XYZ file of C-alpha atoms in Angstrom:
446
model
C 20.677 42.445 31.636
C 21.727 44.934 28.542
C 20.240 45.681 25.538
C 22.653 43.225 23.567
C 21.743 40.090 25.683
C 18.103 40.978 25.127
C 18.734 41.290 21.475
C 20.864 37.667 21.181
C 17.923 36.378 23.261
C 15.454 37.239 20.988
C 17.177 36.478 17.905
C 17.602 33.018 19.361
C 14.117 32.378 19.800
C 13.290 33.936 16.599
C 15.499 31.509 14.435
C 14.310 28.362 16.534
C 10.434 29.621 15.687
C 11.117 30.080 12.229
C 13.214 26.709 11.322
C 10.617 24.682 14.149
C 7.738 25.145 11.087
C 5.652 23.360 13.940
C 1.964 24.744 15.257
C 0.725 24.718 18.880
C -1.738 22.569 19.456
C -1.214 20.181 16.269
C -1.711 16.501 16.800
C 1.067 14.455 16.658
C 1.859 10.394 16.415
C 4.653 8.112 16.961
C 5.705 5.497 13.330
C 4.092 2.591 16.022
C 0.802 4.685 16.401
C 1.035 5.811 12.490
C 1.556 2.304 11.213
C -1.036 0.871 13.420
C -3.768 3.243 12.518
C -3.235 3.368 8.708
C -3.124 -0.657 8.871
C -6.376 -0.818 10.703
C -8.519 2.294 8.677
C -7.051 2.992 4.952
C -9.975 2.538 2.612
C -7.954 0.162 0.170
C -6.414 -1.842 2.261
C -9.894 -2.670 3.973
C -11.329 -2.798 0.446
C -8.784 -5.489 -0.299
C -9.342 -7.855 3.202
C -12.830 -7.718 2.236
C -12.106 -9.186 -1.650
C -10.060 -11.854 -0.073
C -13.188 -12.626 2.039
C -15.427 -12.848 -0.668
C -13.049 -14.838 -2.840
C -12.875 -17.096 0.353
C -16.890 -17.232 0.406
C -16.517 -18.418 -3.250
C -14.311 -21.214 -2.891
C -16.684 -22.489 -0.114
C -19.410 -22.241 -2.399
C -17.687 -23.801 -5.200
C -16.817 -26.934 -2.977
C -20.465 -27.392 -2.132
C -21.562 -27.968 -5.501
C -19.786 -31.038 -5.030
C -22.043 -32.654 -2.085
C -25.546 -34.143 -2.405
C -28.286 -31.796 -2.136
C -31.153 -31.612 -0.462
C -34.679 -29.690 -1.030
C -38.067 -30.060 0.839
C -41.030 -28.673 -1.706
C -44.694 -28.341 -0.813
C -47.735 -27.443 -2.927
C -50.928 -26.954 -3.100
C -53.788 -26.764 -6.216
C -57.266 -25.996 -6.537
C -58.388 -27.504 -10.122
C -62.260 -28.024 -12.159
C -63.109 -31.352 -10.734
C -63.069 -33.353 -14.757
C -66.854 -33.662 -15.967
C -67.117 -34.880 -19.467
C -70.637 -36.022 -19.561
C -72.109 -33.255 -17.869
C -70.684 -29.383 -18.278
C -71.151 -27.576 -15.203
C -70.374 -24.310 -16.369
C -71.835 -22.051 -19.215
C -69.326 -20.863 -22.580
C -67.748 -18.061 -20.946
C -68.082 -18.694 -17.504
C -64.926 -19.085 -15.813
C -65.179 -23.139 -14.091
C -65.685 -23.411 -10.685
C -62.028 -24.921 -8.916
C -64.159 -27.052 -6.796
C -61.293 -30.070 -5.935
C -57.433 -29.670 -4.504
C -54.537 -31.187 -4.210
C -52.093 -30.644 -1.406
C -48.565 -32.662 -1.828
C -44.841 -32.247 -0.344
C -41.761 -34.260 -1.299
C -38.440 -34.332 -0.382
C -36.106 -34.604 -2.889
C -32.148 -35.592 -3.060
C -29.783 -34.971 -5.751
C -26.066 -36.499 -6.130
C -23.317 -35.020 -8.978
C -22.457 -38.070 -10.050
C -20.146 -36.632 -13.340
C -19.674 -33.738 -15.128
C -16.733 -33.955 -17.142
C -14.821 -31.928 -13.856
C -16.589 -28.820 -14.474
C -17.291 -28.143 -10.422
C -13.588 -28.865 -10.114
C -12.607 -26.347 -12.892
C -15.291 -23.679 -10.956
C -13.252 -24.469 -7.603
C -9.653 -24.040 -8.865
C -10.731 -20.350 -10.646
C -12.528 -18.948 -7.602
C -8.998 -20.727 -5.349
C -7.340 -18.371 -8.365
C -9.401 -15.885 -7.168
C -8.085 -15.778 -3.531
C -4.719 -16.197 -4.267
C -5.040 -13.465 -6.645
C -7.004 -10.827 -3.574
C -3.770 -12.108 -0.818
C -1.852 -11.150 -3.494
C -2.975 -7.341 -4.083
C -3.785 -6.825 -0.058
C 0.207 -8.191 0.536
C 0.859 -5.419 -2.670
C -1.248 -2.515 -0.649
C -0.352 -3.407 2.787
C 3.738 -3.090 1.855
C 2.513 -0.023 -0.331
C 0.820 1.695 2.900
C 3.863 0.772 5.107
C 6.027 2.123 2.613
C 4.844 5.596 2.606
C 4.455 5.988 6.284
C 7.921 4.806 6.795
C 9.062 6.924 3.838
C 6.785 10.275 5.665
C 8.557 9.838 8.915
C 11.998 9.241 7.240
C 11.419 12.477 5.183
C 10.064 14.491 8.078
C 13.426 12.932 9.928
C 15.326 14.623 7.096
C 13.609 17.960 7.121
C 14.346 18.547 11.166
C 17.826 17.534 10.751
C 18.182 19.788 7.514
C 16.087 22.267 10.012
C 19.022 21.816 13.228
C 21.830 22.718 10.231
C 20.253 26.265 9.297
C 19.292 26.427 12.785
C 22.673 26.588 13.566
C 23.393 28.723 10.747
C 21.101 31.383 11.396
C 22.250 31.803 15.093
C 25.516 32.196 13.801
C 24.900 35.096 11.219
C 22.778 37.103 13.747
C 25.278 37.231 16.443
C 27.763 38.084 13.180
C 25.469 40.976 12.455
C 24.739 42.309 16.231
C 28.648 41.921 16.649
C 29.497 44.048 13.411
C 26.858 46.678 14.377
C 28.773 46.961 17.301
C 31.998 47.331 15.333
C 29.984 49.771 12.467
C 29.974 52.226 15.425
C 33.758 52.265 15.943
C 34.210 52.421 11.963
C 35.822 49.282 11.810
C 33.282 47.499 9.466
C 31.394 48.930 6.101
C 28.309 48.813 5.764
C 28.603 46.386 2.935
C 30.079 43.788 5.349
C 26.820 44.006 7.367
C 24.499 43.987 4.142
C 26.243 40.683 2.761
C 25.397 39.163 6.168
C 21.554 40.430 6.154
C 21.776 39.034 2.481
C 22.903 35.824 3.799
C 20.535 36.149 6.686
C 17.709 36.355 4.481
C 18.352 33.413 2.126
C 18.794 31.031 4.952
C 15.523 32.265 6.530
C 13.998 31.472 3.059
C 15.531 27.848 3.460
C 13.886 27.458 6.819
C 10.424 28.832 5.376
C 10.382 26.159 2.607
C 11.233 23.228 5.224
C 8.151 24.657 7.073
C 6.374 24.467 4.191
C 7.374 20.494 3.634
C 7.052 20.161 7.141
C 3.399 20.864 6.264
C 2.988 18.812 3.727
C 4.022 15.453 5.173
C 1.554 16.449 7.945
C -0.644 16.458 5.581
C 0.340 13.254 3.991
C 0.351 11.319 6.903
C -2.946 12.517 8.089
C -4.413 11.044 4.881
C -2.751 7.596 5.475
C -4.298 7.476 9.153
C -7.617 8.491 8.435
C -7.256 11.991 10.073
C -9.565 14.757 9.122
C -6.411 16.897 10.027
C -2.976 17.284 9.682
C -0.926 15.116 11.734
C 2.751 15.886 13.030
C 5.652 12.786 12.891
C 6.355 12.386 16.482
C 10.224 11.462 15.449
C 12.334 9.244 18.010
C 15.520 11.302 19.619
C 18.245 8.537 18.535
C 20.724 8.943 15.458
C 20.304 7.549 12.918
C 23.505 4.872 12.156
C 24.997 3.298 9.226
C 26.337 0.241 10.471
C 23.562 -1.499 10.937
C 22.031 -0.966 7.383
C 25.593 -2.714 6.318
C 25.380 -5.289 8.981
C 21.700 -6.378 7.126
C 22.285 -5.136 3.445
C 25.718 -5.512 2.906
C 27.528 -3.937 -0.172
C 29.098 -6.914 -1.808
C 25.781 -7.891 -3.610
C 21.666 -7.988 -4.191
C 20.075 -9.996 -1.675
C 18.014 -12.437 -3.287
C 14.398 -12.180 -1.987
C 13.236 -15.917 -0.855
C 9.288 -15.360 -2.014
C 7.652 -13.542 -5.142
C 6.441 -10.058 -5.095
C 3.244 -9.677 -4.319
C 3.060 -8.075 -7.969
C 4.734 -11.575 -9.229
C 2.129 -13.327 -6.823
C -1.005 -11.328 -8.962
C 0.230 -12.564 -12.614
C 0.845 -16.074 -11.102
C -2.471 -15.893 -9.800
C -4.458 -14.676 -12.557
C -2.393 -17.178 -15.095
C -3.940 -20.315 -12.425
C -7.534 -18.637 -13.096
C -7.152 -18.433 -17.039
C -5.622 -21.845 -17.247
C -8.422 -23.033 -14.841
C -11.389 -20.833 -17.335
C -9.615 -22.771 -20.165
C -10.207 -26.229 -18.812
C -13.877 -25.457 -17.868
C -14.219 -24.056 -21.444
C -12.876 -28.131 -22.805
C -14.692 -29.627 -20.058
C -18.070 -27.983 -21.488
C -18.077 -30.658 -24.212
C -18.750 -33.673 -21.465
C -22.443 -34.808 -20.737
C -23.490 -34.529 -17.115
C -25.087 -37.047 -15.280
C -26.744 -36.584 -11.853
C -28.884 -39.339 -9.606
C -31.641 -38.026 -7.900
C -34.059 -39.858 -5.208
C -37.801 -38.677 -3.790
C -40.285 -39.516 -1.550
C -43.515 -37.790 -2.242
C -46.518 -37.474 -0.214
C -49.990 -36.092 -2.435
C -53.568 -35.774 -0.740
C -56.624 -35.002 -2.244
C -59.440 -32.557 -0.523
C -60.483 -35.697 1.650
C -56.552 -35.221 3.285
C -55.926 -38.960 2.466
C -51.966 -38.445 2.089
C -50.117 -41.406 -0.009
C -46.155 -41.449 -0.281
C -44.358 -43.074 -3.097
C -40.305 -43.593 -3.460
C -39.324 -42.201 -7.100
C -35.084 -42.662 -8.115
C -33.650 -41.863 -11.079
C -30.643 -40.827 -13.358
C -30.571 -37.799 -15.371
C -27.985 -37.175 -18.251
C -27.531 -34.148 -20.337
C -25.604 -33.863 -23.322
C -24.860 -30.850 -25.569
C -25.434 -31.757 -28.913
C -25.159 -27.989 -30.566
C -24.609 -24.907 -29.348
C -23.775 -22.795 -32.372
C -20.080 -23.017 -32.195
C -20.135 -20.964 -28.589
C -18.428 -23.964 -26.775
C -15.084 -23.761 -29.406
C -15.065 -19.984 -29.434
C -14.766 -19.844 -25.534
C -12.132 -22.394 -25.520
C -10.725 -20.093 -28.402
C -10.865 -17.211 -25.691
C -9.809 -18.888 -22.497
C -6.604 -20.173 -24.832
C -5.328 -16.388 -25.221
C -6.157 -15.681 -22.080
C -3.916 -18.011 -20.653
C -0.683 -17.312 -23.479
C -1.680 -13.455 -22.169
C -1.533 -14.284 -18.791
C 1.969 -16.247 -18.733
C 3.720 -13.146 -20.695
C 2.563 -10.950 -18.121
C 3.895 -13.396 -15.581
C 7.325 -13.079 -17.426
C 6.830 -9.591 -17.749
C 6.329 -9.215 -13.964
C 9.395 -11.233 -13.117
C 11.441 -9.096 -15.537
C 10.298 -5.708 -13.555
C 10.547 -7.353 -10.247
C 14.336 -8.118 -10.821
C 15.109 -4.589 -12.946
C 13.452 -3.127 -9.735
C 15.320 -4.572 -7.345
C 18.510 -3.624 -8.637
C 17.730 -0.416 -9.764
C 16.759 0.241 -5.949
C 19.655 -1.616 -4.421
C 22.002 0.348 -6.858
C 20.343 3.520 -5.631
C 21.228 2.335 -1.977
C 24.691 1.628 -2.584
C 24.925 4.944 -4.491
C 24.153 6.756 -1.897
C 26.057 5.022 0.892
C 29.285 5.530 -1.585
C 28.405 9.429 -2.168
C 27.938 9.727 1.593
C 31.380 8.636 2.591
C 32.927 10.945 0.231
C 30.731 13.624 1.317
C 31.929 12.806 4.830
C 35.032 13.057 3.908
C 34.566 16.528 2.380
C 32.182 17.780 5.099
C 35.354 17.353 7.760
C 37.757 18.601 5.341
C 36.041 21.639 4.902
C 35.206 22.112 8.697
C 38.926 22.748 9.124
C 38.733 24.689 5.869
C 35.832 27.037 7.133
C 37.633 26.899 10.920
C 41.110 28.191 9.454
C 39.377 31.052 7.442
C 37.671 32.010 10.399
C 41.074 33.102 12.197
C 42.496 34.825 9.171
C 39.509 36.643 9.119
C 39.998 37.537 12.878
C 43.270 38.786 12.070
C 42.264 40.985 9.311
C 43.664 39.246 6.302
C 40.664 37.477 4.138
C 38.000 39.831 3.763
C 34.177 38.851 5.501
C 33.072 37.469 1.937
C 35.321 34.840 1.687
C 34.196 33.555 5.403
C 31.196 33.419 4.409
C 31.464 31.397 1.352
C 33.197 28.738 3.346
C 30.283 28.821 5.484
C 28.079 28.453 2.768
C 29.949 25.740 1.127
C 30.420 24.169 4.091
C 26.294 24.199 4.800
C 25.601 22.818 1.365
C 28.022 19.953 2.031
C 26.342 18.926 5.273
C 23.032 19.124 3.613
C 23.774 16.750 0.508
C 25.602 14.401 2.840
C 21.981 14.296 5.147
C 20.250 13.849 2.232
C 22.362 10.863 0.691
C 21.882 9.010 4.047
C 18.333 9.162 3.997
C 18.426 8.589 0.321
C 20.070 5.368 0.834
C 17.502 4.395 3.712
C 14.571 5.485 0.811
C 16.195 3.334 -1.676
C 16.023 0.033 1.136
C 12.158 1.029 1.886
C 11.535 0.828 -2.262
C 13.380 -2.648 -2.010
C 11.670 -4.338 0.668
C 8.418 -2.998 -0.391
C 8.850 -4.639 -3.957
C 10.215 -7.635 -2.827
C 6.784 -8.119 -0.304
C 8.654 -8.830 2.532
C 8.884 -4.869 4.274
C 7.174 -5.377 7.684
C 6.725 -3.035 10.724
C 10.145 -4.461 12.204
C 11.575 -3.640 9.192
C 10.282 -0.182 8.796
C 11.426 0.538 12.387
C 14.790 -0.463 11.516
C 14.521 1.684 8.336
C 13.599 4.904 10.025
C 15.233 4.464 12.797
C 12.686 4.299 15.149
C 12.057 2.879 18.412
C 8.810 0.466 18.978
């Protein structure tokens, strides 16, 4: 083997080290693995399950204050045995406690009205867990998002990595063959500075996709609860447009067939204000509750007697210094608060989802002109290679072909996965993105 094939051999490995960006050793996981793992460990999304659980506890708790209770109480007393005739004790002498008393009852209570105040309690802590599904659909969509959106952007960076890959291998086997040519004074040495020029700004290009390369390692170890960086493990298939037309087609917004989960939140919160609001006017009502005991009391001789005792017990505000109309005062704003956010909510949801549908077909448009160029100039860049060959364009304008030509095949990468970002941002906001959906998306395979 010569010294030339030695050289082209290590040039080749040196470009595919430097646009790689990738570390020995560094851990590495699939989308199925990544969504699995920051589903099961990110802090807020377990923060949230556990809020819907307590809201959950709540509304239990509120329905129980509907049902009878029932309490067992026991006592016991030591008291002066009562001598009027006869003090047994001297002025300041504490009195001997020389009898007891030893009793137990047990004692049941029925709600029998309260003007619908438990019911008011119920329907705000029901708010309450409606609200909590709500904001864990929000951050579960919000998690998938991002991991989908990590391995589509790491996706973007290799392919963007394969173009200069490509590139670079071509420019060092231009320079090795013009050093071969330099000898036989057939090229300047300008001609073989322009391509170490070139050579050197492409290299730069690889060194920053390292760099993201890096950072969405980063990223994703964050999202799955790594102490370390973790690599996208990226699937080997191409990535196709026809089936993103097949399910979001171009003639139109698909309308979404269930609120946001943002939408879901100000609905939510509007049920618990309207809910505070009736408590607040139910406050007004008397209560009345029926209560039944049988009691058992014994002396020191322990000669227990049990009696029955029923009754009703009513209680009626009378005055409360005007708190009872300034909390119905409150709970009313609340509420008119609470169904302008819920317009307000529906208003973003909608100027979202078109914004990020118009981004999609954007992007799709911009691609198939850029496909369009990127072929045309192909045969552009393929035509100025031969009249370079035959000595009639001079090695500059090759290379700004090239260049172009590059560039051109880098925006139209970009505009694909734009338009795949774009359909991540609009299933996310409409609450229905899902880990079918995100392999779809990214292209992945499950």
């Amino acid at each position: 083997m010569n010294n030339q094939s030695i050289s082209k051999i290590l040039i080749i490995l040196f470009a595919l080290f430097v646009c790689s960006g990738a570390v020995l050793g560094q851990r590495t996981m699939t989308i199925v693995e990544a969504i699995d793992s920051s589903l099961s460990v990110n802090p807020q999304l377990l923060l949230t399950r556990a809020q819907v659980d307590a809201f959950s506890a709540s509304v239990s708790q509120a329905t129980a204050s509907l049902l009878p209770q029932i309490y067992a109480n026991a006592g016991y007393t030591r008291y002066e045995e009562p001598n009027i005739s006869t003090p047994i004790h001297q002025l300041g002498v504490f009195p001997p406690l020389d009898d007891e008393i030893y009793e137990a009852n047990l004692q049941l209570s029925i709600p029998i009205f309260d003007g619908g105040r438990r019911l008011a309690k119920r329907k705000i802590a029901t708010a309450g867990v409606e609200e909590s599904r709500a904001t864990n659909d929000l951050m579960r969509n919000n998690i998938l998002r991002q991991v989908a959106e990590l391995f589509l952007l790491a996706r973007q960076t290799a392919d963007q990595s394969q173009l200069i890959y490509k590139r670079l291998i071509s420019l060092y086997q231009q320079l090795e063959d013009l050093r071969v040519l330099e000898q036989g004074g057939r090229v300047s040495k300008g001609d073989i500075a322009l391509v170490a020029s070139l050579i050197a700004s492409t290299k730069s290009d690889s060194s920053a996709i390292a760099r993201s390369k890096n950072r969405l390692a980063t990223r994703l170890g964050f999202l799955v609860g790594a102490k370390q960086a973790v690599l996208p493990a990226l699937p080997e298939n191409d990535l196709a447009g026809d089936d993103l037309l097949r399910e979001y087609p171009r003639n139109g917004l698909i309308q979404a067939e269930f609120s946001a989960p943002t939408v879901r939140i100000s609905e939510a919160r509007l049920g618990k204000a309207k809910a505070f609001r009736s408590l607040a006017a139910r406050n007004f009502w008397p209560e009345i509750s029926g209560y039944g005991m049988y009691l058992y009391r014994s002396g020191s001789d322990w000669d227990p007697v049990g009696e029955w005792a029923i009754g009703v017990k009513v209680s009626l505000p009378i005055f409360t210094g005007g708190s009872r109309i300034g909390k119905i005062k409150e709970t009313a704003a609340l509420t008119r608060a609470s169904k302008m956010a819920v317009r307000s909510a529906e208003l973003e949801q909608e100027s979202n989802l078109r914004l990020s549908y118009n981004d999609y077909l954007s992007a799709l448009d911009q691609s198939d002109q850029l496909s369009i160029a990127v072929k045309k100039k192909a045969v552009s860049v393929e035509v100025q290679n031969e009249l370079f060959n035959a000595g009639r364009i001079p090695l500059r304008d090759l290379h700004t072909q090239e260049t172009e030509l590059l560039r051109l095949q880098i925006e139209n990468n970009a505009k694909l996965y734009s338009a795949r970002l774009a359909l991540l941002r609009y299933e996310a906001l409409t609450g229905t993105l899902s880990k079918s959906k995100a392999l779809m998306l990214i292209g992945g395979i499950e």
